[in-house]
Structure formats: C-alpha cells, structure tokens
PDB file of C-alpha atoms in Angstrom:
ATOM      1  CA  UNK A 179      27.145  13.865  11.199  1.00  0.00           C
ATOM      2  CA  UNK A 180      27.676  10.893  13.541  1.00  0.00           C
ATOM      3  CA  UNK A 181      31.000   9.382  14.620  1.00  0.00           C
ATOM      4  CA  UNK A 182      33.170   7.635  12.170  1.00  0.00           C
ATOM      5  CA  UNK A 183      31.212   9.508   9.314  1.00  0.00           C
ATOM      6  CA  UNK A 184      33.016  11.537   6.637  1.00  0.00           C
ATOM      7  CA  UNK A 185      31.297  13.956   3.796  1.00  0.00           C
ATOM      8  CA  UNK A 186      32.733  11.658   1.487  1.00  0.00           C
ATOM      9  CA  UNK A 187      30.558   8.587   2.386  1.00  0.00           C
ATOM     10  CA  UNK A 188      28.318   7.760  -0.213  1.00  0.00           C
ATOM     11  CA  UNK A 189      24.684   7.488   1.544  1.00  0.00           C
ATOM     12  CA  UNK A 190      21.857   6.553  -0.890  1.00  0.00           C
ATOM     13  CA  UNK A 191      18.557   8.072   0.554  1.00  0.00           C
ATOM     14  CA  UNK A 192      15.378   6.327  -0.076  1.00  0.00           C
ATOM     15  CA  UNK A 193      13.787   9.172  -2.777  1.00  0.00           C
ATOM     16  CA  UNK A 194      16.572   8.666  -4.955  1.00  0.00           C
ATOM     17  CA  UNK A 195      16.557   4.453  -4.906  1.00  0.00           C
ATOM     18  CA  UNK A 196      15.182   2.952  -7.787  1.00  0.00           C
ATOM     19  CA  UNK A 197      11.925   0.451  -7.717  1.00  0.00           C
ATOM     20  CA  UNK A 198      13.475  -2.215  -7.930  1.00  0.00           C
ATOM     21  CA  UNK A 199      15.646  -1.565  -4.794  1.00  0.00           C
ATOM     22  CA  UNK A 200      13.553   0.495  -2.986  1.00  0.00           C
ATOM     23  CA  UNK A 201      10.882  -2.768  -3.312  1.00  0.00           C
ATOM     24  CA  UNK A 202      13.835  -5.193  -2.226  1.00  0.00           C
ATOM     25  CA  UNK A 203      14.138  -3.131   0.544  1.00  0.00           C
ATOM     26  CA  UNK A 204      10.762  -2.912   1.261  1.00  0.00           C
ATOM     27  CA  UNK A 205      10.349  -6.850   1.598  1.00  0.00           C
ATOM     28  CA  UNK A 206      13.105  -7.583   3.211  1.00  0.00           C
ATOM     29  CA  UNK A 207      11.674  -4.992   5.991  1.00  0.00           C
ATOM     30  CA  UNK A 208       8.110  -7.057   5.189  1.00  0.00           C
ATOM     31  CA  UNK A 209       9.457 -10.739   6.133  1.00  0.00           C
ATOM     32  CA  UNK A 210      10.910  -8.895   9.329  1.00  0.00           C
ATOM     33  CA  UNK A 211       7.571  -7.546  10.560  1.00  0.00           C
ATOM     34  CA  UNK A 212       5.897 -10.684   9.890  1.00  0.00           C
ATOM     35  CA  UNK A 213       8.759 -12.577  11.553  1.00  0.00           C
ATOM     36  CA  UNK A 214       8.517 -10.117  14.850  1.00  0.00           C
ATOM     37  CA  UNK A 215       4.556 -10.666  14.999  1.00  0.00           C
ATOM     38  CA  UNK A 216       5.120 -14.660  14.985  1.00  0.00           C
ATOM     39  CA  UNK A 217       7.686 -14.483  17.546  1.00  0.00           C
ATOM     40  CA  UNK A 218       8.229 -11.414  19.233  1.00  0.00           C
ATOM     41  CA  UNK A 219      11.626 -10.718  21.080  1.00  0.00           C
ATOM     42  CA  UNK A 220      12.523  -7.964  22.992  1.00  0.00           C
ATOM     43  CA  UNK A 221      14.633  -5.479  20.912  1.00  0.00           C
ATOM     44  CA  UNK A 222      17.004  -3.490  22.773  1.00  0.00           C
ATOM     45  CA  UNK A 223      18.666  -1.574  19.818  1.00  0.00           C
ATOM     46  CA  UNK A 224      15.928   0.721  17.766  1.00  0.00           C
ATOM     47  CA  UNK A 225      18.575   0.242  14.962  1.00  0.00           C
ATOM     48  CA  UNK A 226      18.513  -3.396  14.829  1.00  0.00           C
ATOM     49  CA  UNK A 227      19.512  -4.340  10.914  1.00  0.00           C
ATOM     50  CA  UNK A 228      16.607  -7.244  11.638  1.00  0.00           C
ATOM     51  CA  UNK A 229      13.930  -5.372   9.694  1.00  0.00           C
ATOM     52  CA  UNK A 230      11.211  -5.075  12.896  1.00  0.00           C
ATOM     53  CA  UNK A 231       9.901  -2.187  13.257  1.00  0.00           C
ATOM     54  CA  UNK A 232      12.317   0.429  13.537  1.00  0.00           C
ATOM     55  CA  UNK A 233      13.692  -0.298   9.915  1.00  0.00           C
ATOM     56  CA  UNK A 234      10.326  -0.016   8.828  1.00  0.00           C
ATOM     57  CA  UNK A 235       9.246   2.787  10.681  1.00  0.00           C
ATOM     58  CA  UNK A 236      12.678   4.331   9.198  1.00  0.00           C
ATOM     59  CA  UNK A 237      11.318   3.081   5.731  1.00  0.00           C
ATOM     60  CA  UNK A 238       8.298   5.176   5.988  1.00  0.00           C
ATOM     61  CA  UNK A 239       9.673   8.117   7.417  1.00  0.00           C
ATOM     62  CA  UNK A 240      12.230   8.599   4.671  1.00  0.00           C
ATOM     63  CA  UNK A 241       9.283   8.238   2.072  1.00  0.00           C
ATOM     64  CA  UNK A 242       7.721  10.528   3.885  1.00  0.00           C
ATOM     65  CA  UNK A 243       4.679   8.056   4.428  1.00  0.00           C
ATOM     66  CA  UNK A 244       2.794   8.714   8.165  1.00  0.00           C
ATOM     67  CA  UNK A 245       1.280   5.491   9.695  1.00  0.00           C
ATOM     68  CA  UNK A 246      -2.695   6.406  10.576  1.00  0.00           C
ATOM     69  CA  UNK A 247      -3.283   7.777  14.127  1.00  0.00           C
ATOM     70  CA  UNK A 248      -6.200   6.601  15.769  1.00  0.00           C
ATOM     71  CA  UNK A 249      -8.316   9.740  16.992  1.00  0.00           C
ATOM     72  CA  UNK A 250     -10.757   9.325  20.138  1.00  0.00           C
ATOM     73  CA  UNK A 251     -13.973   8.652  17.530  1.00  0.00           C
ATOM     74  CA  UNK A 252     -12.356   6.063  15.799  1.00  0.00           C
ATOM     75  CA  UNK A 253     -10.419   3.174  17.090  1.00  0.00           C
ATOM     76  CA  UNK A 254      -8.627   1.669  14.516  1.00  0.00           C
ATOM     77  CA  UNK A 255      -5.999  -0.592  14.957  1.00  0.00           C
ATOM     78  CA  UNK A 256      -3.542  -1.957  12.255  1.00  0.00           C
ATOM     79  CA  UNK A 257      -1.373  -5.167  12.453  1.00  0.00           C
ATOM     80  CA  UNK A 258       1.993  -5.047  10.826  1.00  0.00           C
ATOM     81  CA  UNK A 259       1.096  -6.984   8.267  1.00  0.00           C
ATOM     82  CA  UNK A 260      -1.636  -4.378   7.904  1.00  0.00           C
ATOM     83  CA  UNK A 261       0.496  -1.499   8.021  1.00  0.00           C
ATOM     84  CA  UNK A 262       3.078  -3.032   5.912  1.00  0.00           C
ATOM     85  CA  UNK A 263       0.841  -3.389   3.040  1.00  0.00           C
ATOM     86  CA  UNK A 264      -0.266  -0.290   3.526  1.00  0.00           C
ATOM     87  CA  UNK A 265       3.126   1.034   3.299  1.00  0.00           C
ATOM     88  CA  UNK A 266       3.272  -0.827   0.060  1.00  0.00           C
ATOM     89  CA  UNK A 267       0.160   0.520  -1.524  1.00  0.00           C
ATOM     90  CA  UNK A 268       1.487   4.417  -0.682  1.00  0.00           C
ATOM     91  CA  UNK A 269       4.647   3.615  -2.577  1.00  0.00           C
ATOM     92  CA  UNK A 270       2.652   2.044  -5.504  1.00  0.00           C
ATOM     93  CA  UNK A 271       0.312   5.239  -5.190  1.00  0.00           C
ATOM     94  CA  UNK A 272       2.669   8.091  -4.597  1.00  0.00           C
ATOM     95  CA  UNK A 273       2.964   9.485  -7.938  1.00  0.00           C
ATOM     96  CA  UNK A 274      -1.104   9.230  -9.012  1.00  0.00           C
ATOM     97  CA  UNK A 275      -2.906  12.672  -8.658  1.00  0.00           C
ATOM     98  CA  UNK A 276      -6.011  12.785  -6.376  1.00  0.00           C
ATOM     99  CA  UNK A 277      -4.707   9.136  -4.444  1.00  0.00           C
ATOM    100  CA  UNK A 278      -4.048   9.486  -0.768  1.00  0.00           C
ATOM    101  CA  UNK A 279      -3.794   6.117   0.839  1.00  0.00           C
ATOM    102  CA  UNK A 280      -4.128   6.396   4.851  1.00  0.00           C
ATOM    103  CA  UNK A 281      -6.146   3.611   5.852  1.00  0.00           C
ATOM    104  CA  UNK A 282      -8.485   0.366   4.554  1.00  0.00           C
ATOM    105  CA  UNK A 283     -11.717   2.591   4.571  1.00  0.00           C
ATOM    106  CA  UNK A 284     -12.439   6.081   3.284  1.00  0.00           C
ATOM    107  CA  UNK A 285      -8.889   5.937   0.949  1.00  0.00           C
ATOM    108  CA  UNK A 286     -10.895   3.034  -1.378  1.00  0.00           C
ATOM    109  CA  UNK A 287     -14.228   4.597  -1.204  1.00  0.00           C
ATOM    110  CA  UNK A 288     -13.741   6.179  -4.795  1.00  0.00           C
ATOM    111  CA  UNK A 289     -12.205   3.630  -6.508  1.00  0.00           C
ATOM    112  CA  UNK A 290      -8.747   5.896  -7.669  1.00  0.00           C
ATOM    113  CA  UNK A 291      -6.478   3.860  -5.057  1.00  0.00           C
ATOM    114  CA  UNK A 292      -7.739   0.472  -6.741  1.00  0.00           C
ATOM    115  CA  UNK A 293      -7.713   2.195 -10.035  1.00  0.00           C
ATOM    116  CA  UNK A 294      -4.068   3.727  -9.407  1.00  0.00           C
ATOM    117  CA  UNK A 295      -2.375   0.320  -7.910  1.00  0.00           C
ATOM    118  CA  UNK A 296      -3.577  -1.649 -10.767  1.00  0.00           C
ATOM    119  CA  UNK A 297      -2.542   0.737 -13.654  1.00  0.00           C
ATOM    120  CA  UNK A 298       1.136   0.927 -12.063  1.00  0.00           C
ATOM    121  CA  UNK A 299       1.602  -2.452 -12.732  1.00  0.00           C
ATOM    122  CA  UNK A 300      -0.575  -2.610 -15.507  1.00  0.00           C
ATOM    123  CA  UNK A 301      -0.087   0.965 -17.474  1.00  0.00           C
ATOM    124  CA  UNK A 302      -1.496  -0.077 -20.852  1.00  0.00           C
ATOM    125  CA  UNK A 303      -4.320  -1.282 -19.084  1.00  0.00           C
ATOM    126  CA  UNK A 304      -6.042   2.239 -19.171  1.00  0.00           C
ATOM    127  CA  UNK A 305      -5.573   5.317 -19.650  1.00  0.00           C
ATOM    128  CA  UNK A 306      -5.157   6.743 -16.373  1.00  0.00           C
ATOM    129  CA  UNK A 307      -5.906  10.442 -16.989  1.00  0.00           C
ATOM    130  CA  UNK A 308      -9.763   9.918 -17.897  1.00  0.00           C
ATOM    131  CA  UNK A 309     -10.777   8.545 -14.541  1.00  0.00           C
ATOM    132  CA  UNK A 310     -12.333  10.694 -12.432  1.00  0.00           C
ATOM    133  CA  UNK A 311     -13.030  10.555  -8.233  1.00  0.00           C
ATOM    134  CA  UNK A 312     -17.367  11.315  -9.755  1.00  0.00           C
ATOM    135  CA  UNK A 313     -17.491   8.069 -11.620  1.00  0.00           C
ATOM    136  CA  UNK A 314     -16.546   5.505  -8.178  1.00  0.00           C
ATOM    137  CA  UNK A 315     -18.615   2.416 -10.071  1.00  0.00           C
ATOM    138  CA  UNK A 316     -16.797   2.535 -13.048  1.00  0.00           C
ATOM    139  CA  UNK A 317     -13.704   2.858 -10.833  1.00  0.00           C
ATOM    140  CA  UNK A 318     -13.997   0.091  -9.484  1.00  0.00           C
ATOM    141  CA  UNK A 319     -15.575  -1.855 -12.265  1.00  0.00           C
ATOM    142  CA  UNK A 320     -12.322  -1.165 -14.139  1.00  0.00           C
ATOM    143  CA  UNK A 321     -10.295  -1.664 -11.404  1.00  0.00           C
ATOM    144  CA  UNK A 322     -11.601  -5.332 -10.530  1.00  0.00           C
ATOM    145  CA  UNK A 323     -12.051  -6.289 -14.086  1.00  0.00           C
ATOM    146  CA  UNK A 324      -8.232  -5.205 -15.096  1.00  0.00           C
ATOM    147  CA  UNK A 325      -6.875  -6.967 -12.063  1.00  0.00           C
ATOM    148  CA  UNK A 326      -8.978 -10.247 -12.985  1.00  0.00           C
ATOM    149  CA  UNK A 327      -7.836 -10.359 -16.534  1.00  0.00           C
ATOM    150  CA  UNK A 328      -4.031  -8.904 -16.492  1.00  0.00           C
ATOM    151  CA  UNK A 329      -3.557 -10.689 -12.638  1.00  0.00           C
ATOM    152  CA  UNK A 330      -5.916 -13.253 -12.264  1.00  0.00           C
ATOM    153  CA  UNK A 331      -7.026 -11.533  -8.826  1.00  0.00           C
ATOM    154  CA  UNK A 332      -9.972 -13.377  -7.659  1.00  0.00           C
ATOM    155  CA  UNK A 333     -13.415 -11.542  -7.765  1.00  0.00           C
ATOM    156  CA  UNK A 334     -14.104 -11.801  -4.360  1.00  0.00           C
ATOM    157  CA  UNK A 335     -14.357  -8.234  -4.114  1.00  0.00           C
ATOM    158  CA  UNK A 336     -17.121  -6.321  -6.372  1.00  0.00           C
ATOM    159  CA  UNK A 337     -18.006  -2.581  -7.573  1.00  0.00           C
ATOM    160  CA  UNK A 338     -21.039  -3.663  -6.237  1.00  0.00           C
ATOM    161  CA  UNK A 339     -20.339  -4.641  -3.109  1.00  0.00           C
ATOM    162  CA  UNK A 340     -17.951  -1.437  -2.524  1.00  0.00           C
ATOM    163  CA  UNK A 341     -20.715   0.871  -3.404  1.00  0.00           C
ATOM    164  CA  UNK A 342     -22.990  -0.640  -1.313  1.00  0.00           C
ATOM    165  CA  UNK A 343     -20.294  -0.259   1.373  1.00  0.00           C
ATOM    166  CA  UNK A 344     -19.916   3.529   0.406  1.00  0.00           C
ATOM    167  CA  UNK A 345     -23.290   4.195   0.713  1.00  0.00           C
ATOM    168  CA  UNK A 346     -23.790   2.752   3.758  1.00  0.00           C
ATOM    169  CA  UNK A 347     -20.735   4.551   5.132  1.00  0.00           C
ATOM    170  CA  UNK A 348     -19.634   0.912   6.468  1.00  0.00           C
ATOM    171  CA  UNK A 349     -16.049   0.033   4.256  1.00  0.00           C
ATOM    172  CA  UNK A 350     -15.091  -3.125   5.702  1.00  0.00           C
ATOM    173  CA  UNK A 351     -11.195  -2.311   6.192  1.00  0.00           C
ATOM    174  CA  UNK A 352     -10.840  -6.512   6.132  1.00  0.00           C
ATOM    175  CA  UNK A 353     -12.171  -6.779   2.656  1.00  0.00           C
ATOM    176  CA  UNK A 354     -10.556  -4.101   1.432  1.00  0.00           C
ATOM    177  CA  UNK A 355      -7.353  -5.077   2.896  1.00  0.00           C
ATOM    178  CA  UNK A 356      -8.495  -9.096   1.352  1.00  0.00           C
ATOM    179  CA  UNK A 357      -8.298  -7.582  -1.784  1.00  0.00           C
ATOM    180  CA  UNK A 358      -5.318  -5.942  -1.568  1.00  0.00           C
ATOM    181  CA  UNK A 359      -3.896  -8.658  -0.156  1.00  0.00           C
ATOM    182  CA  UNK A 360      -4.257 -10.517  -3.019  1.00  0.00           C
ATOM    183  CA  UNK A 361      -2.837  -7.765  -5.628  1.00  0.00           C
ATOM    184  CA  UNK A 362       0.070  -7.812  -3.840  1.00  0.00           C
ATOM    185  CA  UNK A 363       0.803 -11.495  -4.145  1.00  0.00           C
ATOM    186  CA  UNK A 364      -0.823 -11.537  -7.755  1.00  0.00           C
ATOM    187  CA  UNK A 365       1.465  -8.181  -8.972  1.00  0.00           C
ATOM    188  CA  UNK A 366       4.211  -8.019  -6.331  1.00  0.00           C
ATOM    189  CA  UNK A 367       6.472 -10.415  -8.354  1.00  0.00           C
ATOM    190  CA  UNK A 368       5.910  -8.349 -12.161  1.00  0.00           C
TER     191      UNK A 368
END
C-alpha cells in the first residue's frame, strides 16, 4: 500500500470498469498521446495525470494488453497513434475466440480481427459463431461489406486486395491500419 492509502479506499481497477468508462478513459489517454507526438515536452513525473505515455502504458498493462516488441528479423516500429489504436482494437477484440491482435500484419491476415471489431459494434450483423479462421475471403468479404452498409466505412480496403496481400506474405501494416483507422472514427462514437 502506498502512503496516505487506507484498505478502505475505494480503487476501481480497469477489468471491472464498464465500456463506457473504460472507453472514456481510453480517449482521454488517446488525445494525450496525440497531443505529446505534436509537441513533445519533457516529462519528469512517469505519473503525470496528462495522459502521455505512462497513463497509457498503465492503461495497457492493467488490461493486460503487451505493446509488440520488435525482434532482430523484423523492425517494426509503431507511432502512438499506431499503438493507441491498436490498444483500441485489443479492447474491442478481447472477448472473441481465436482473435489475437498484436500488430497491423499477420493479426488481419484471416479476416477474424476485422470480422470480430465489426460484429462488436454491430452484433446483429452476423452471427459470429459460424466464422471460421479456413474461410479468410469470406472473412473479409463480410467484414468490409458489414462495415460499408451498418458504418459507411469507405471501401478502400478489399477481400481482394487482403488476400492478395496474404498470399504474397506482404500485409501492408499502413492499409491495414487505414482501414482501421476509419472504423474507429465511423464506430467509435455508437
């Protein structure tokens, strides 16, 4: 316990938060990463309340959501926004069987993640259970056609072009990321 603490004080822990604050939470944490990238200051306190990157980092860690390390074959690098939706996308994902989000490349290459972000804002879409990681076009043909018609998220992004992508073993992480970009304006507000 730290100083000034008693067993009395009522701590909410971020498992136990509902959606609705865990997401407020989540943005607010958001506008602060974005804010540090435009204009950087040095931060002397890890603790700061100004949502940079120790309140995210603290986000994560309490979700128990692990930011992508960059082995010595592959040198990927992530910019907060990057890793922020990211973040977002794991706690969108967390409860969907068979969907581990860790990156813009391999994660998407079935079409589940795509699949599993759209039905949690759109449940009634589809029926979730029937999908399977064996059928990736009609993945992502459902995914991109549910998101069009329920979010109006541009078509930028096709099963086509993903499974070309898969089979090339080239995922672009910055169309990936494009698209889910976009979902997250489109569905971030329902």
């Amino acid at each position: 316990m730290t100083r000034g603490q008693t067993e009395t004080d009522p701590s909410m822990k971020l498992r136990e938060m509902d959606e609705k604050n865990m997401h407020n939470l989540f943005l607010k944490n958001m506008a602060g990463l974005i804010e540090e990238t435009k204009n950087p200051a040095p931060c002397l306190n890890p603790n700061s309340k100004r949502g940079g990157m120790a309140t995210h980092a603290g986000v994560a860690l309490e979700l128990g959501i692990s930011r992508p390390q960059a082995n010595n074959k592959t040198k990927i690098c992530m910019s907060p926004q990057m890793e922020a939706i990211l973040i977002w996308c794991q706690c969108r994902t967390r409860e969907y069987e068979n969907v581990k989000i860790s990156n813009f490349t391999n994660s998407w290459s079935d079409g589940l993640a795509f699949c599993a972000l759209i039905h949690h804002f759109f449940p009634q879409a589809f029926d979730w259970t029937k999908l399977s990681k064996e059928n990736r076009k009609q993945n992502f043909e459902l995914a991109f056609q549910t998101g069009e018609r329920f979010a109006g998220i541009p078509d930028f992004l096709t099963a086509a072009d993903m499974i070309s992508m898969v089979e090339d073993s080239r995922i672009d992480p910055k169309m990936v990321f494009s698209y889910v970009q976009e979902m997250y304006r489109m569905c971030n507000d329902l």
